[in-house]
PDB file of N, CA and C in Angstrom:
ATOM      1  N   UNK A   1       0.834  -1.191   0.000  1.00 66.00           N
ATOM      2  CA  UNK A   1       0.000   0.000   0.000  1.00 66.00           C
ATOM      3  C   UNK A   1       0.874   1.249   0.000  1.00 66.00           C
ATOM      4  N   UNK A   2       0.697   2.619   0.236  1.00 68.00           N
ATOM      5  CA  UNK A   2       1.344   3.391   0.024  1.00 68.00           C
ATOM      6  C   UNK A   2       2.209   3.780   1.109  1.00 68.00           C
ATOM      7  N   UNK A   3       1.438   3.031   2.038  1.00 72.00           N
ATOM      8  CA  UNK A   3       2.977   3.048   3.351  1.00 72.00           C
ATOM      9  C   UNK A   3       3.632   1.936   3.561  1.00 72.00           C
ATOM     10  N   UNK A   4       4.119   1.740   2.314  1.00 75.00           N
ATOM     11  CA  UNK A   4       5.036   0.414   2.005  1.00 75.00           C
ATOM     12  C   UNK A   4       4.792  -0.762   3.164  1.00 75.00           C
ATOM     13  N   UNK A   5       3.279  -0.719   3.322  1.00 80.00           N
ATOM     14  CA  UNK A   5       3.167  -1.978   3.943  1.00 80.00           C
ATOM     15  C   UNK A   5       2.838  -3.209   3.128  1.00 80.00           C
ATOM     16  N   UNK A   6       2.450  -4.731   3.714  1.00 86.00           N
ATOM     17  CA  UNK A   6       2.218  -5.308   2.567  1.00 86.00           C
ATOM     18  C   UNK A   6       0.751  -5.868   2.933  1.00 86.00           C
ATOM     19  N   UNK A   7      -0.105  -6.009   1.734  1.00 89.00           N
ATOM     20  CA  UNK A   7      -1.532  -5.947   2.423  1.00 89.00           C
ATOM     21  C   UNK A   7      -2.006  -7.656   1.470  1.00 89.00           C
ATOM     22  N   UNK A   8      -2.895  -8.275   2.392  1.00 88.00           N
ATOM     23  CA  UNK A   8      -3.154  -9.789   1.737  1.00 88.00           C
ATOM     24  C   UNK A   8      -4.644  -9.050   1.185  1.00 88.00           C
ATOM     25  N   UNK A   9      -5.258  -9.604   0.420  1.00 90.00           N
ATOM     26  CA  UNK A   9      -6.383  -9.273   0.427  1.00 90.00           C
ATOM     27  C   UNK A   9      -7.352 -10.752  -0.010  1.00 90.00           C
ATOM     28  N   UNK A  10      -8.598 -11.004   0.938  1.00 90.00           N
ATOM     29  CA  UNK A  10      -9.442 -12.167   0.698  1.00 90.00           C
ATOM     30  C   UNK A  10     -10.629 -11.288  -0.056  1.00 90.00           C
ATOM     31  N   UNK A  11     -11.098 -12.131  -1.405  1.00 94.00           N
ATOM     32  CA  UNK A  11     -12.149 -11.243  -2.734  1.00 94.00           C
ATOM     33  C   UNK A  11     -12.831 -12.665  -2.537  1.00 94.00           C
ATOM     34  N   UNK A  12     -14.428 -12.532  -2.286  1.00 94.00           N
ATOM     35  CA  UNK A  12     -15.699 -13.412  -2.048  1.00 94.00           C
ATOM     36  C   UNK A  12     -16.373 -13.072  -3.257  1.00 94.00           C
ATOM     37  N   UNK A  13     -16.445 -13.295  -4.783  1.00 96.00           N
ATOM     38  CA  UNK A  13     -17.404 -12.876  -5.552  1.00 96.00           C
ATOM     39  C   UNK A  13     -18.437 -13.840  -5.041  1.00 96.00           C
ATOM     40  N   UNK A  14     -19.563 -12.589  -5.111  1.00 95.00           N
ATOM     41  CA  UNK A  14     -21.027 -13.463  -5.408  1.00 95.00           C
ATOM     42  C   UNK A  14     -21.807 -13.525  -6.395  1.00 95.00           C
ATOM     43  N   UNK A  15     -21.270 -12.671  -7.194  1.00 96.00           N
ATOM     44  CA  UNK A  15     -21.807 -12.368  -8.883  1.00 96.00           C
ATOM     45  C   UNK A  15     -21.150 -11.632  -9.656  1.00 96.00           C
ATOM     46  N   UNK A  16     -20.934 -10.946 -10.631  1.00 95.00           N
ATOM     47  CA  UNK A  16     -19.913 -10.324 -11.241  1.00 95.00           C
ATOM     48  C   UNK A  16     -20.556  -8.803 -11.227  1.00 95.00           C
ATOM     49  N   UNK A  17     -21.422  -8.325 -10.229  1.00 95.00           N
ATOM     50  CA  UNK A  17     -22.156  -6.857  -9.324  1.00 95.00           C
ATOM     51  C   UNK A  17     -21.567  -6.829  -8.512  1.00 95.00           C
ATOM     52  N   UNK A  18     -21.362  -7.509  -7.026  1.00 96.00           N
ATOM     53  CA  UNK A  18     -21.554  -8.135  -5.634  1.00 96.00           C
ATOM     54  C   UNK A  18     -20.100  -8.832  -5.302  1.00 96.00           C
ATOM     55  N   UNK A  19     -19.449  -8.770  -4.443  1.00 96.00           N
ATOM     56  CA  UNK A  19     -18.240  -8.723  -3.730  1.00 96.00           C
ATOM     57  C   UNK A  19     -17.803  -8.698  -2.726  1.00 96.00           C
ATOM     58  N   UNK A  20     -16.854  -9.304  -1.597  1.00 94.00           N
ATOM     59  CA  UNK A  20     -16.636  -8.865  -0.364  1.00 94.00           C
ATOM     60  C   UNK A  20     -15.217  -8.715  -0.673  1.00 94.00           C
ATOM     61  N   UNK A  21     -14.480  -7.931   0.147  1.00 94.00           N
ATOM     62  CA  UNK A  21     -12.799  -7.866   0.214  1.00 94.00           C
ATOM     63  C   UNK A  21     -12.679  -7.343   1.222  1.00 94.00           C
ATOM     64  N   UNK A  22     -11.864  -8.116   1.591  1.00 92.00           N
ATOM     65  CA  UNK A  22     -11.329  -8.149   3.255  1.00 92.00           C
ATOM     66  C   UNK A  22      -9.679  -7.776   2.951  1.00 92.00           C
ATOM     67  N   UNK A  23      -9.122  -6.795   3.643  1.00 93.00           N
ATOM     68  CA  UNK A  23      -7.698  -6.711   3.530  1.00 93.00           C
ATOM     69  C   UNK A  23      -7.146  -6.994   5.093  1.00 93.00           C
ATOM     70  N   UNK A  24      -6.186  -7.475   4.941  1.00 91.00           N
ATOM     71  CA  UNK A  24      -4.934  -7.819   6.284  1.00 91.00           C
ATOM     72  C   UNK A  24      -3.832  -7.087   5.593  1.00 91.00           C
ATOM     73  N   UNK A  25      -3.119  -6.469   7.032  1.00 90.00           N
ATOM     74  CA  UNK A  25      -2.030  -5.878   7.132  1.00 90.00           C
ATOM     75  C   UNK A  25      -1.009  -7.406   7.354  1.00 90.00           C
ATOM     76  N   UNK A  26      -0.099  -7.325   6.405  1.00 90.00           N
ATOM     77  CA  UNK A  26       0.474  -8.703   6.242  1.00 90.00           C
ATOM     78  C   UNK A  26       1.858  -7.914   7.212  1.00 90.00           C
ATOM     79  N   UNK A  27       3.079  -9.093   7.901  1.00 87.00           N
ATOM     80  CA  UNK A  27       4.408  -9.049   8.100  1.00 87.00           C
ATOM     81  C   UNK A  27       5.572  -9.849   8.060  1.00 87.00           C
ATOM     82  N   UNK A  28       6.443  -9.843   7.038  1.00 84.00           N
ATOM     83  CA  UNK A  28       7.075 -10.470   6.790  1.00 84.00           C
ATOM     84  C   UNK A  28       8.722 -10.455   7.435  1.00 84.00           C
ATOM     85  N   UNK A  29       9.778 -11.137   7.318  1.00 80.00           N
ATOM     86  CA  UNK A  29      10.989 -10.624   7.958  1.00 80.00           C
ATOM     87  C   UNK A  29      10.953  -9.669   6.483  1.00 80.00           C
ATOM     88  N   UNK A  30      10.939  -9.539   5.756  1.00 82.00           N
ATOM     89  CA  UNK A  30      11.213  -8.407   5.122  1.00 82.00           C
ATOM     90  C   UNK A  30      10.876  -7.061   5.111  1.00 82.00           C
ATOM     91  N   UNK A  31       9.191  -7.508   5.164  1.00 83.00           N
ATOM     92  CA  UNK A  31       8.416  -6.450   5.808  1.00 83.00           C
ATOM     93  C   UNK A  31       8.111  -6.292   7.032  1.00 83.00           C
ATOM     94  N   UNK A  32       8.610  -6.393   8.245  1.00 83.00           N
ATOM     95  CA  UNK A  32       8.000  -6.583   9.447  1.00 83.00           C
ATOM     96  C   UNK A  32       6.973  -5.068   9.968  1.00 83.00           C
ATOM     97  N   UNK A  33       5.997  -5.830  10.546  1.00 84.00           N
ATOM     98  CA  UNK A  33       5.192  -4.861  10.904  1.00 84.00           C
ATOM     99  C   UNK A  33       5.025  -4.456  12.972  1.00 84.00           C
ATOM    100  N   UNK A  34       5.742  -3.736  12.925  1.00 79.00           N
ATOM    101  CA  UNK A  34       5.812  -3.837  14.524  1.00 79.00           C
ATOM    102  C   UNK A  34       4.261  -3.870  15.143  1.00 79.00           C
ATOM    103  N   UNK A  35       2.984  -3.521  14.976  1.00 75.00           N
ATOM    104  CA  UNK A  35       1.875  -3.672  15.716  1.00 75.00           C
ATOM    105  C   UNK A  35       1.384  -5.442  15.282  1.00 75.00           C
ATOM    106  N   UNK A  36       2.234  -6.126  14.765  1.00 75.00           N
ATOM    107  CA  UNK A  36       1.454  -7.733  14.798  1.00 75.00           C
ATOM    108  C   UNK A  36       2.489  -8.684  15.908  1.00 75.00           C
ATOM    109  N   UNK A  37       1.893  -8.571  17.259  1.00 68.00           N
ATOM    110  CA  UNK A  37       3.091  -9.426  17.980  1.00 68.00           C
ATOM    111  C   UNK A  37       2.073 -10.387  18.146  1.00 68.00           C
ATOM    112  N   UNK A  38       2.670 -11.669  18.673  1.00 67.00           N
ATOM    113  CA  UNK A  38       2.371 -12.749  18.766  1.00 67.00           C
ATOM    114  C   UNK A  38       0.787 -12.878  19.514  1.00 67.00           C
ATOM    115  N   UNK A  39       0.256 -13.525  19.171  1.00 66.00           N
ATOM    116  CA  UNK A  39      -1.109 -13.974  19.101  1.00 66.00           C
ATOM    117  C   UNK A  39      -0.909 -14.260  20.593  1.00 66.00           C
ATOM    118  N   UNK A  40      -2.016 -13.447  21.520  1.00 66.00           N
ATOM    119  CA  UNK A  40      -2.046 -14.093  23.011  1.00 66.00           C
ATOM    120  C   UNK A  40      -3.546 -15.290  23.304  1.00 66.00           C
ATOM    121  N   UNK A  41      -4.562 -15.122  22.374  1.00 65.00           N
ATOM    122  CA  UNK A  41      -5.951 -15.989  22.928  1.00 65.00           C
ATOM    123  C   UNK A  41      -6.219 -16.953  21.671  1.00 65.00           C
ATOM    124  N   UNK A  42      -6.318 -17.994  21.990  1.00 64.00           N
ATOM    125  CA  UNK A  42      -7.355 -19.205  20.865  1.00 64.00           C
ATOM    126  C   UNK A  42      -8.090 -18.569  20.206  1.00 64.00           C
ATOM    127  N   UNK A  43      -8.506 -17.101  20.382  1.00 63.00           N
ATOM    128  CA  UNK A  43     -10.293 -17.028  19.691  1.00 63.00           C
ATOM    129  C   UNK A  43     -11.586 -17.420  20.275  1.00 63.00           C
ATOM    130  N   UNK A  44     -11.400 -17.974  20.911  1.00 67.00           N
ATOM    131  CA  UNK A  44     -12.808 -18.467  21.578  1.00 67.00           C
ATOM    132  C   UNK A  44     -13.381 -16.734  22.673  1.00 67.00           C
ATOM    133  N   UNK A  45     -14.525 -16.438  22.563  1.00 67.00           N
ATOM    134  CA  UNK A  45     -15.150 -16.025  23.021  1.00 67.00           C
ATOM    135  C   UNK A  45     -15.955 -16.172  24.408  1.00 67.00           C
ATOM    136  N   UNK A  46     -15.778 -15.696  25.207  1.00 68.00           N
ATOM    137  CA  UNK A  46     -16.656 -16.223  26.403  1.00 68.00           C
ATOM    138  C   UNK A  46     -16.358 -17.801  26.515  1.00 68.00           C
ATOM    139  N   UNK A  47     -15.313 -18.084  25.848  1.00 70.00           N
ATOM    140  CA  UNK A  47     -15.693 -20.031  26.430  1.00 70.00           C
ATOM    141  C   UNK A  47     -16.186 -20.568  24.805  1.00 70.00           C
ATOM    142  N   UNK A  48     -16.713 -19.771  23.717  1.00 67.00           N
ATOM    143  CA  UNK A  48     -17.505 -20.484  22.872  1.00 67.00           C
ATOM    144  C   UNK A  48     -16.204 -20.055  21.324  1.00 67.00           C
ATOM    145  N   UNK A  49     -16.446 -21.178  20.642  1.00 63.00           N
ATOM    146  CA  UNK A  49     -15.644 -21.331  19.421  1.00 63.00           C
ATOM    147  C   UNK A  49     -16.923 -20.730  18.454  1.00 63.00           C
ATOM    148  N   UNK A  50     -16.578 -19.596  18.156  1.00 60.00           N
ATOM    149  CA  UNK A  50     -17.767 -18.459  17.542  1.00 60.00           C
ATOM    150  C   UNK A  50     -17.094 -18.507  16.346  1.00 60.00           C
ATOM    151  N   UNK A  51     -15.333 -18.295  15.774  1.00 58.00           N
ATOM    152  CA  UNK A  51     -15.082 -17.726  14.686  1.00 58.00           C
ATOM    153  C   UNK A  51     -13.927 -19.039  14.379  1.00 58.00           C
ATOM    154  N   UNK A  52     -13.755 -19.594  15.065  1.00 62.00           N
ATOM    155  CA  UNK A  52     -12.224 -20.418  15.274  1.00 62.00           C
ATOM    156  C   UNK A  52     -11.464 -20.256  16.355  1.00 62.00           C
ATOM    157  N   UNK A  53     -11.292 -21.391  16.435  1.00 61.00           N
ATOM    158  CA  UNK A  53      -9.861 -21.528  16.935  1.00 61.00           C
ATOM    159  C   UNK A  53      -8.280 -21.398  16.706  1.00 61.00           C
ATOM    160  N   UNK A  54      -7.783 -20.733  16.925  1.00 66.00           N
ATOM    161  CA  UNK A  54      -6.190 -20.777  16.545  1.00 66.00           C
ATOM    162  C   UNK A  54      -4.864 -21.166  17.895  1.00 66.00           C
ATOM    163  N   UNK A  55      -3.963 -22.045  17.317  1.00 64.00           N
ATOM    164  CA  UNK A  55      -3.247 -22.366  17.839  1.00 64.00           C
ATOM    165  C   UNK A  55      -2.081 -20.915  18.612  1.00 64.00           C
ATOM    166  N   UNK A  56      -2.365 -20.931  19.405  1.00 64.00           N
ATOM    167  CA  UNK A  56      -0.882 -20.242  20.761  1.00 64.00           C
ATOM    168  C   UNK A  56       0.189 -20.769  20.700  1.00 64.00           C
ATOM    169  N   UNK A  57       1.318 -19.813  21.292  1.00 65.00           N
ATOM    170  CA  UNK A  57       2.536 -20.230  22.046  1.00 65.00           C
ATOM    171  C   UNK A  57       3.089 -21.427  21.324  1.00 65.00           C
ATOM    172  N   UNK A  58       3.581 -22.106  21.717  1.00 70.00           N
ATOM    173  CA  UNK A  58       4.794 -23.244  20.991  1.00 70.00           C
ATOM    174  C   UNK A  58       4.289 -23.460  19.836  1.00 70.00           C
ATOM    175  N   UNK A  59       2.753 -24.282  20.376  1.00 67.00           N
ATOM    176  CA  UNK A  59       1.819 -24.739  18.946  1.00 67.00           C
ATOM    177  C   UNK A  59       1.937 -24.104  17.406  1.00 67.00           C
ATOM    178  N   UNK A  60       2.855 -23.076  17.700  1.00 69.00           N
ATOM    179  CA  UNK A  60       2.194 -21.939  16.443  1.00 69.00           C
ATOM    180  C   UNK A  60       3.653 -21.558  16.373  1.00 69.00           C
ATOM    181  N   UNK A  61       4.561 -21.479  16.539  1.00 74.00           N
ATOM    182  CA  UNK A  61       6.045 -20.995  16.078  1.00 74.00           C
ATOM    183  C   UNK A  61       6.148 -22.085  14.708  1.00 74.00           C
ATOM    184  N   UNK A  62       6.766 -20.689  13.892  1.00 76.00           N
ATOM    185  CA  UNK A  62       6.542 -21.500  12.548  1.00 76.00           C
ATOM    186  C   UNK A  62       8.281 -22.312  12.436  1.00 76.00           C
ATOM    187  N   UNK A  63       7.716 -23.519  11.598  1.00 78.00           N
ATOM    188  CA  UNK A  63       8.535 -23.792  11.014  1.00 78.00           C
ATOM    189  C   UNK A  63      10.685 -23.439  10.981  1.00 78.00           C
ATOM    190  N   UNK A  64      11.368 -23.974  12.373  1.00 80.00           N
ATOM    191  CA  UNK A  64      12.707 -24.062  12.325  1.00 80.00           C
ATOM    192  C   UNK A  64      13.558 -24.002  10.780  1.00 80.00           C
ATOM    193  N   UNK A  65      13.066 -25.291  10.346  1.00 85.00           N
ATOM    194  CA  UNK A  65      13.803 -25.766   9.249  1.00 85.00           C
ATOM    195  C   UNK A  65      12.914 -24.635   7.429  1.00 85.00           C
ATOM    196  N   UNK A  66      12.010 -24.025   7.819  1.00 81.00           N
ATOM    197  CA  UNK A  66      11.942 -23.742   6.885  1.00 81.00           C
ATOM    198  C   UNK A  66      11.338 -22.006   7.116  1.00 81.00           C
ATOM    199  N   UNK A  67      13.012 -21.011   6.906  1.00 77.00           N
ATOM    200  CA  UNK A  67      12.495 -19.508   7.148  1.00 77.00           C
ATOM    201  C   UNK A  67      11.729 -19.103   6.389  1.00 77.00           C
ATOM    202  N   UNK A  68      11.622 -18.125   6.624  1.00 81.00           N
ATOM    203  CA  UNK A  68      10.061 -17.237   5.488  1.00 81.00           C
ATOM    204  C   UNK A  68       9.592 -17.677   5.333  1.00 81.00           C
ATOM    205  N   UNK A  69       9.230 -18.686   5.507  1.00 82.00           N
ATOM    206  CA  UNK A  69       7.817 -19.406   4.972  1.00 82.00           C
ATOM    207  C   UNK A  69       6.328 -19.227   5.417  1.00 82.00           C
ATOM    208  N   UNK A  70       6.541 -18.132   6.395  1.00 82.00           N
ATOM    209  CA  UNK A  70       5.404 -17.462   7.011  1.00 82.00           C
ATOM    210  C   UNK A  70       5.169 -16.420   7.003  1.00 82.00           C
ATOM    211  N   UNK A  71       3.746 -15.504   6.261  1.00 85.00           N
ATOM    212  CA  UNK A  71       3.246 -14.444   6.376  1.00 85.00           C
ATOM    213  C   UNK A  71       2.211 -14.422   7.531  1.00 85.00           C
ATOM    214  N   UNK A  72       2.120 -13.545   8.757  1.00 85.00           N
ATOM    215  CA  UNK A  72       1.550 -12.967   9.128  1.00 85.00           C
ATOM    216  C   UNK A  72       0.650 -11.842   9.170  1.00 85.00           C
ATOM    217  N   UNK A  73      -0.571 -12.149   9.754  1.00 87.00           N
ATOM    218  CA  UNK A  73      -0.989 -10.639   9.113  1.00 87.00           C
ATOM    219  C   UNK A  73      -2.255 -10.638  10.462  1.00 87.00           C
ATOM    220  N   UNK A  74      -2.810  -9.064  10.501  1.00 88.00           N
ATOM    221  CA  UNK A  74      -3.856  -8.899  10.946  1.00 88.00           C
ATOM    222  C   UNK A  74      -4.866  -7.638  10.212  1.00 88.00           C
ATOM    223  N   UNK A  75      -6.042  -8.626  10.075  1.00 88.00           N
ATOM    224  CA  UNK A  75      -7.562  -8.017   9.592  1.00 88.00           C
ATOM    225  C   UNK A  75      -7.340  -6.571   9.940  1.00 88.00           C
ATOM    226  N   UNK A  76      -7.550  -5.535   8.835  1.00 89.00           N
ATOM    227  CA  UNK A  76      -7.283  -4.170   8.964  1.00 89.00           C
ATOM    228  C   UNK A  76      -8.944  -3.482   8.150  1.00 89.00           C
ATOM    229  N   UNK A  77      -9.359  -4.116   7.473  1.00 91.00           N
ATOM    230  CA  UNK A  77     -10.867  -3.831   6.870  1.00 91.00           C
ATOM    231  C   UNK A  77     -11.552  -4.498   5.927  1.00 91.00           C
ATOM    232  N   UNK A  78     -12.574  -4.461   6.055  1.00 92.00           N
ATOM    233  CA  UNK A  78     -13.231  -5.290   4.672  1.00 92.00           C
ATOM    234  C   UNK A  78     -14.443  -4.362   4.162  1.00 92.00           C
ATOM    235  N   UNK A  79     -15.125  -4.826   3.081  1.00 94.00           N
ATOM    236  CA  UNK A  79     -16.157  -3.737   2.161  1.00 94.00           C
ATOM    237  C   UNK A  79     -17.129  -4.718   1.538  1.00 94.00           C
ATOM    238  N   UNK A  80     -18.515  -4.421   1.348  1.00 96.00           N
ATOM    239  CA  UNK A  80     -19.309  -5.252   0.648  1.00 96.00           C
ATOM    240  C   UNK A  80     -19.239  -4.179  -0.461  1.00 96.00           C
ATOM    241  N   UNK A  81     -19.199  -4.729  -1.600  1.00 96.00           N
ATOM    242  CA  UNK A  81     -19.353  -3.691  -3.029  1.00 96.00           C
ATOM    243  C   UNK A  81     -20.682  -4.435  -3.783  1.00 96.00           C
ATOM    244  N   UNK A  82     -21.528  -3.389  -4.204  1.00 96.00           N
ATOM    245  CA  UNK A  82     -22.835  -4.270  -5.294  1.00 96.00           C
ATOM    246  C   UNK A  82     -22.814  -3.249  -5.845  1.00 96.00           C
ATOM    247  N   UNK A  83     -22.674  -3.032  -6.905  1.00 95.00           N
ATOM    248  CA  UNK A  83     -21.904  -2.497  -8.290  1.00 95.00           C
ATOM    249  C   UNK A  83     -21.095  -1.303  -7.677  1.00 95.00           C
ATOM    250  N   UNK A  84     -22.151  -0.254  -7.870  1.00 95.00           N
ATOM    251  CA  UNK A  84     -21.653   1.213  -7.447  1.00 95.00           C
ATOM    252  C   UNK A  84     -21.441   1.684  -6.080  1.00 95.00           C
ATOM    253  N   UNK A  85     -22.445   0.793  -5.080  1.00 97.00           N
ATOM    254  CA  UNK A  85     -22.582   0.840  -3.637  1.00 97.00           C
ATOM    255  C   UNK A  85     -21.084  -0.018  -2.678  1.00 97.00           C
ATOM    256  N   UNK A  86     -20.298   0.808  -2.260  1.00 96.00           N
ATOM    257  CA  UNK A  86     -20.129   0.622  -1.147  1.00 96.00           C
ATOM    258  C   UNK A  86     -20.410   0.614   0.248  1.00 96.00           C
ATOM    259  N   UNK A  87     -20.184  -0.754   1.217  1.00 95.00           N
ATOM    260  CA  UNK A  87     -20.879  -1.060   2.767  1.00 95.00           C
ATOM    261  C   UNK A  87     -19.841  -1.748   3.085  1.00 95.00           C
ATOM    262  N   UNK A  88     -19.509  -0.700   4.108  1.00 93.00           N
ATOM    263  CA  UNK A  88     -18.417  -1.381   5.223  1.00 93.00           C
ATOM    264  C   UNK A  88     -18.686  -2.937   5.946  1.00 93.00           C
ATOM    265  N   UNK A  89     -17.634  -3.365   6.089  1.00 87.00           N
ATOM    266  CA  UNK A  89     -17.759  -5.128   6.705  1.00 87.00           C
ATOM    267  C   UNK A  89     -18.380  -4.778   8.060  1.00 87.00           C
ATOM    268  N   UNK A  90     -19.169  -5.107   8.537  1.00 82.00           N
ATOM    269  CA  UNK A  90     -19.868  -4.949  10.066  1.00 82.00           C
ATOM    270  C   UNK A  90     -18.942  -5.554  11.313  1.00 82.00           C
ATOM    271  N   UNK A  91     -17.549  -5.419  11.031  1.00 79.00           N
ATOM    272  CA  UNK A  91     -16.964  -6.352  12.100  1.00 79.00           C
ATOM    273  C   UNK A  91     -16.038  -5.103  12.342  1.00 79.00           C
ATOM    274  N   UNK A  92     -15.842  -5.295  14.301  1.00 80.00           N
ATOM    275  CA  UNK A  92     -14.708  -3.854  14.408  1.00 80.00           C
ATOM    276  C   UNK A  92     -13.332  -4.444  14.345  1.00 80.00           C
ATOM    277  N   UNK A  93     -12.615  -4.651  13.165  1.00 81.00           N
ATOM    278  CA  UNK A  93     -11.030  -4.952  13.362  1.00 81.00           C
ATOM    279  C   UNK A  93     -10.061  -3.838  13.629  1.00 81.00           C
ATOM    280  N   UNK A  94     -10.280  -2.907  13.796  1.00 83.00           N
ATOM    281  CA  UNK A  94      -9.055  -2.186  14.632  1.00 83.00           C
ATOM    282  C   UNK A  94      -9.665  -1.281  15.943  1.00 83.00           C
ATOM    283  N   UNK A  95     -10.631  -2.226  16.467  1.00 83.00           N
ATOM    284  CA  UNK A  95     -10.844  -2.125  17.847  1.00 83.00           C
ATOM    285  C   UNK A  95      -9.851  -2.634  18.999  1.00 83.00           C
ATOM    286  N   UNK A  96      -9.098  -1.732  19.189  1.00 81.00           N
ATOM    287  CA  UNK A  96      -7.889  -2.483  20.593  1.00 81.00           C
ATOM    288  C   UNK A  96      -8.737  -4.018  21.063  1.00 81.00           C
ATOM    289  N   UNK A  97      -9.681  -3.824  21.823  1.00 78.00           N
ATOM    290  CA  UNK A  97     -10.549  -5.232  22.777  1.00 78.00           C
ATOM    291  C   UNK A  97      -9.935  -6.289  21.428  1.00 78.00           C
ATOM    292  N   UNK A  98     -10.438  -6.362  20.304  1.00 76.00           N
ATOM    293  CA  UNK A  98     -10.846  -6.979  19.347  1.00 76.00           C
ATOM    294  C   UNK A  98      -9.641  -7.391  18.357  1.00 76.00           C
ATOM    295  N   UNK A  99      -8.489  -6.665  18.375  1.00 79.00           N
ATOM    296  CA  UNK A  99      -7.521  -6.819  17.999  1.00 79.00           C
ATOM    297  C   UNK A  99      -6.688  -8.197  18.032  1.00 79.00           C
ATOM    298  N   UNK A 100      -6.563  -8.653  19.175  1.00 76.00           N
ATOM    299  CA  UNK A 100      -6.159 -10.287  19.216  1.00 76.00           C
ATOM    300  C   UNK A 100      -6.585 -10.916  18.398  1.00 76.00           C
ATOM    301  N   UNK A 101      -7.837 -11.242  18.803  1.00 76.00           N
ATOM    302  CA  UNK A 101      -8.612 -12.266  17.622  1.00 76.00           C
ATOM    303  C   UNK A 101      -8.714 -11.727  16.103  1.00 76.00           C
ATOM    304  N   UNK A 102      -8.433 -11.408  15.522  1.00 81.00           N
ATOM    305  CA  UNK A 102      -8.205 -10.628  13.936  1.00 81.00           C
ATOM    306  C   UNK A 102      -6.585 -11.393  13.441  1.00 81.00           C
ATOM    307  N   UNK A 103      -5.834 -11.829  14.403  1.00 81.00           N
ATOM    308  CA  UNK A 103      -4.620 -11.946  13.814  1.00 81.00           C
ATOM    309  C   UNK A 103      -4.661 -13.332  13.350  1.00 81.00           C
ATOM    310  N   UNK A 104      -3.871 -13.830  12.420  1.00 81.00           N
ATOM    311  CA  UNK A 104      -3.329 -15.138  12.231  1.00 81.00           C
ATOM    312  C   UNK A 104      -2.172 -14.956  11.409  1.00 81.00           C
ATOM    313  N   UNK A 105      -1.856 -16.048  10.176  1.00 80.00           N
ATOM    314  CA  UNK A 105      -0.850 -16.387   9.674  1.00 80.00           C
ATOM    315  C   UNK A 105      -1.350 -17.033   8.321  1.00 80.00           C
ATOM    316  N   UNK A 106      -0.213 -17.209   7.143  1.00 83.00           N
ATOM    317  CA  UNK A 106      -0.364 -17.903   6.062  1.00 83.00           C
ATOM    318  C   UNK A 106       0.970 -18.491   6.227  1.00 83.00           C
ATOM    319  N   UNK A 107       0.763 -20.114   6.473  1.00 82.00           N
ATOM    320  CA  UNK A 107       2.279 -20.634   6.075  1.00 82.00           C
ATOM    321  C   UNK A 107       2.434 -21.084   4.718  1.00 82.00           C
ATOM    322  N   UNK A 108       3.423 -20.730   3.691  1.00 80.00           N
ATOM    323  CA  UNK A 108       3.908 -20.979   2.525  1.00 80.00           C
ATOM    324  C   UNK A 108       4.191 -22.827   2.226  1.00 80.00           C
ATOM    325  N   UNK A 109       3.655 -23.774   1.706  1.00 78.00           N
ATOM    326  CA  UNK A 109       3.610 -24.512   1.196  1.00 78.00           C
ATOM    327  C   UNK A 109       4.994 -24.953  -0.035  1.00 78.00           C
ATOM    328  N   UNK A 110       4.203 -24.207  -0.572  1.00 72.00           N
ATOM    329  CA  UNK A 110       4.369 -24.092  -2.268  1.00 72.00           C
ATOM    330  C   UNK A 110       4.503 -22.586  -2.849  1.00 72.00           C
ATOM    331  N   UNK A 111       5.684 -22.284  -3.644  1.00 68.00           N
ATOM    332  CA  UNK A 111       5.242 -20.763  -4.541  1.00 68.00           C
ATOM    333  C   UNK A 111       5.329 -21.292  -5.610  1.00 68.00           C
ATOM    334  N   UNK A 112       4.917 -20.405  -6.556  1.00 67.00           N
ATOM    335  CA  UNK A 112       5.502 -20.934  -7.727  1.00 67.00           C
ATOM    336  C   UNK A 112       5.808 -19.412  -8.844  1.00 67.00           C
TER     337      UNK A 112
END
């Protein structure tokens, strides 16, 4: 983006009108982003698995044998588009409370 951050973006077509896009603030060792530190809660809500679960602490340190192979990122906004109309995603991701649960990871597989 224009503050040389690096942004993932998830695109939901529902018709070729109609759209969702969700962007994450991605961090890489290349790009590192100092506001994505390590994930402190599962996700669970009150006790209840509402959105997912994600693995903590040891469970979740990526990969020894294989560097970079992990993008990090945390949910920064999303948009419903139907043609001309834009509508904000109804979820607060850069609410401090809410901030934990927004974060995860993409581990690299495969590039090509």
């Amino acid at each position: 983006n224009e503050d040389d951050q690096l942004v993932v973006s998830q695109v939901v077509k529902f018709s070729d009108t109609a759209e969702l896009t969700v962007d994450a603030l991605a961090s890489t060792s290349a790009y590192p982003l100092e506001e994505l530190t390590e994930r402190k809660s599962t996700g669970k809500v009150m006790g209840l698995n509402i959105l997912g679960v994600s693995l903590v602490g040891e469970e979740a340190d990526p990969d020894p044998d294989r560097p970079d192979s992990r993008i990090d990122f945390v949910f920064d906004e999303g948009n419903f588009q139907f043609g001309d109309l834009k509508i904000p995603y109804p979820v607060p991701f850069r609410v401090p409370l809410f901030r934990d649960w927004v974060k995860g990871w993409i581990d690299l597989t495969y590039l090509s």
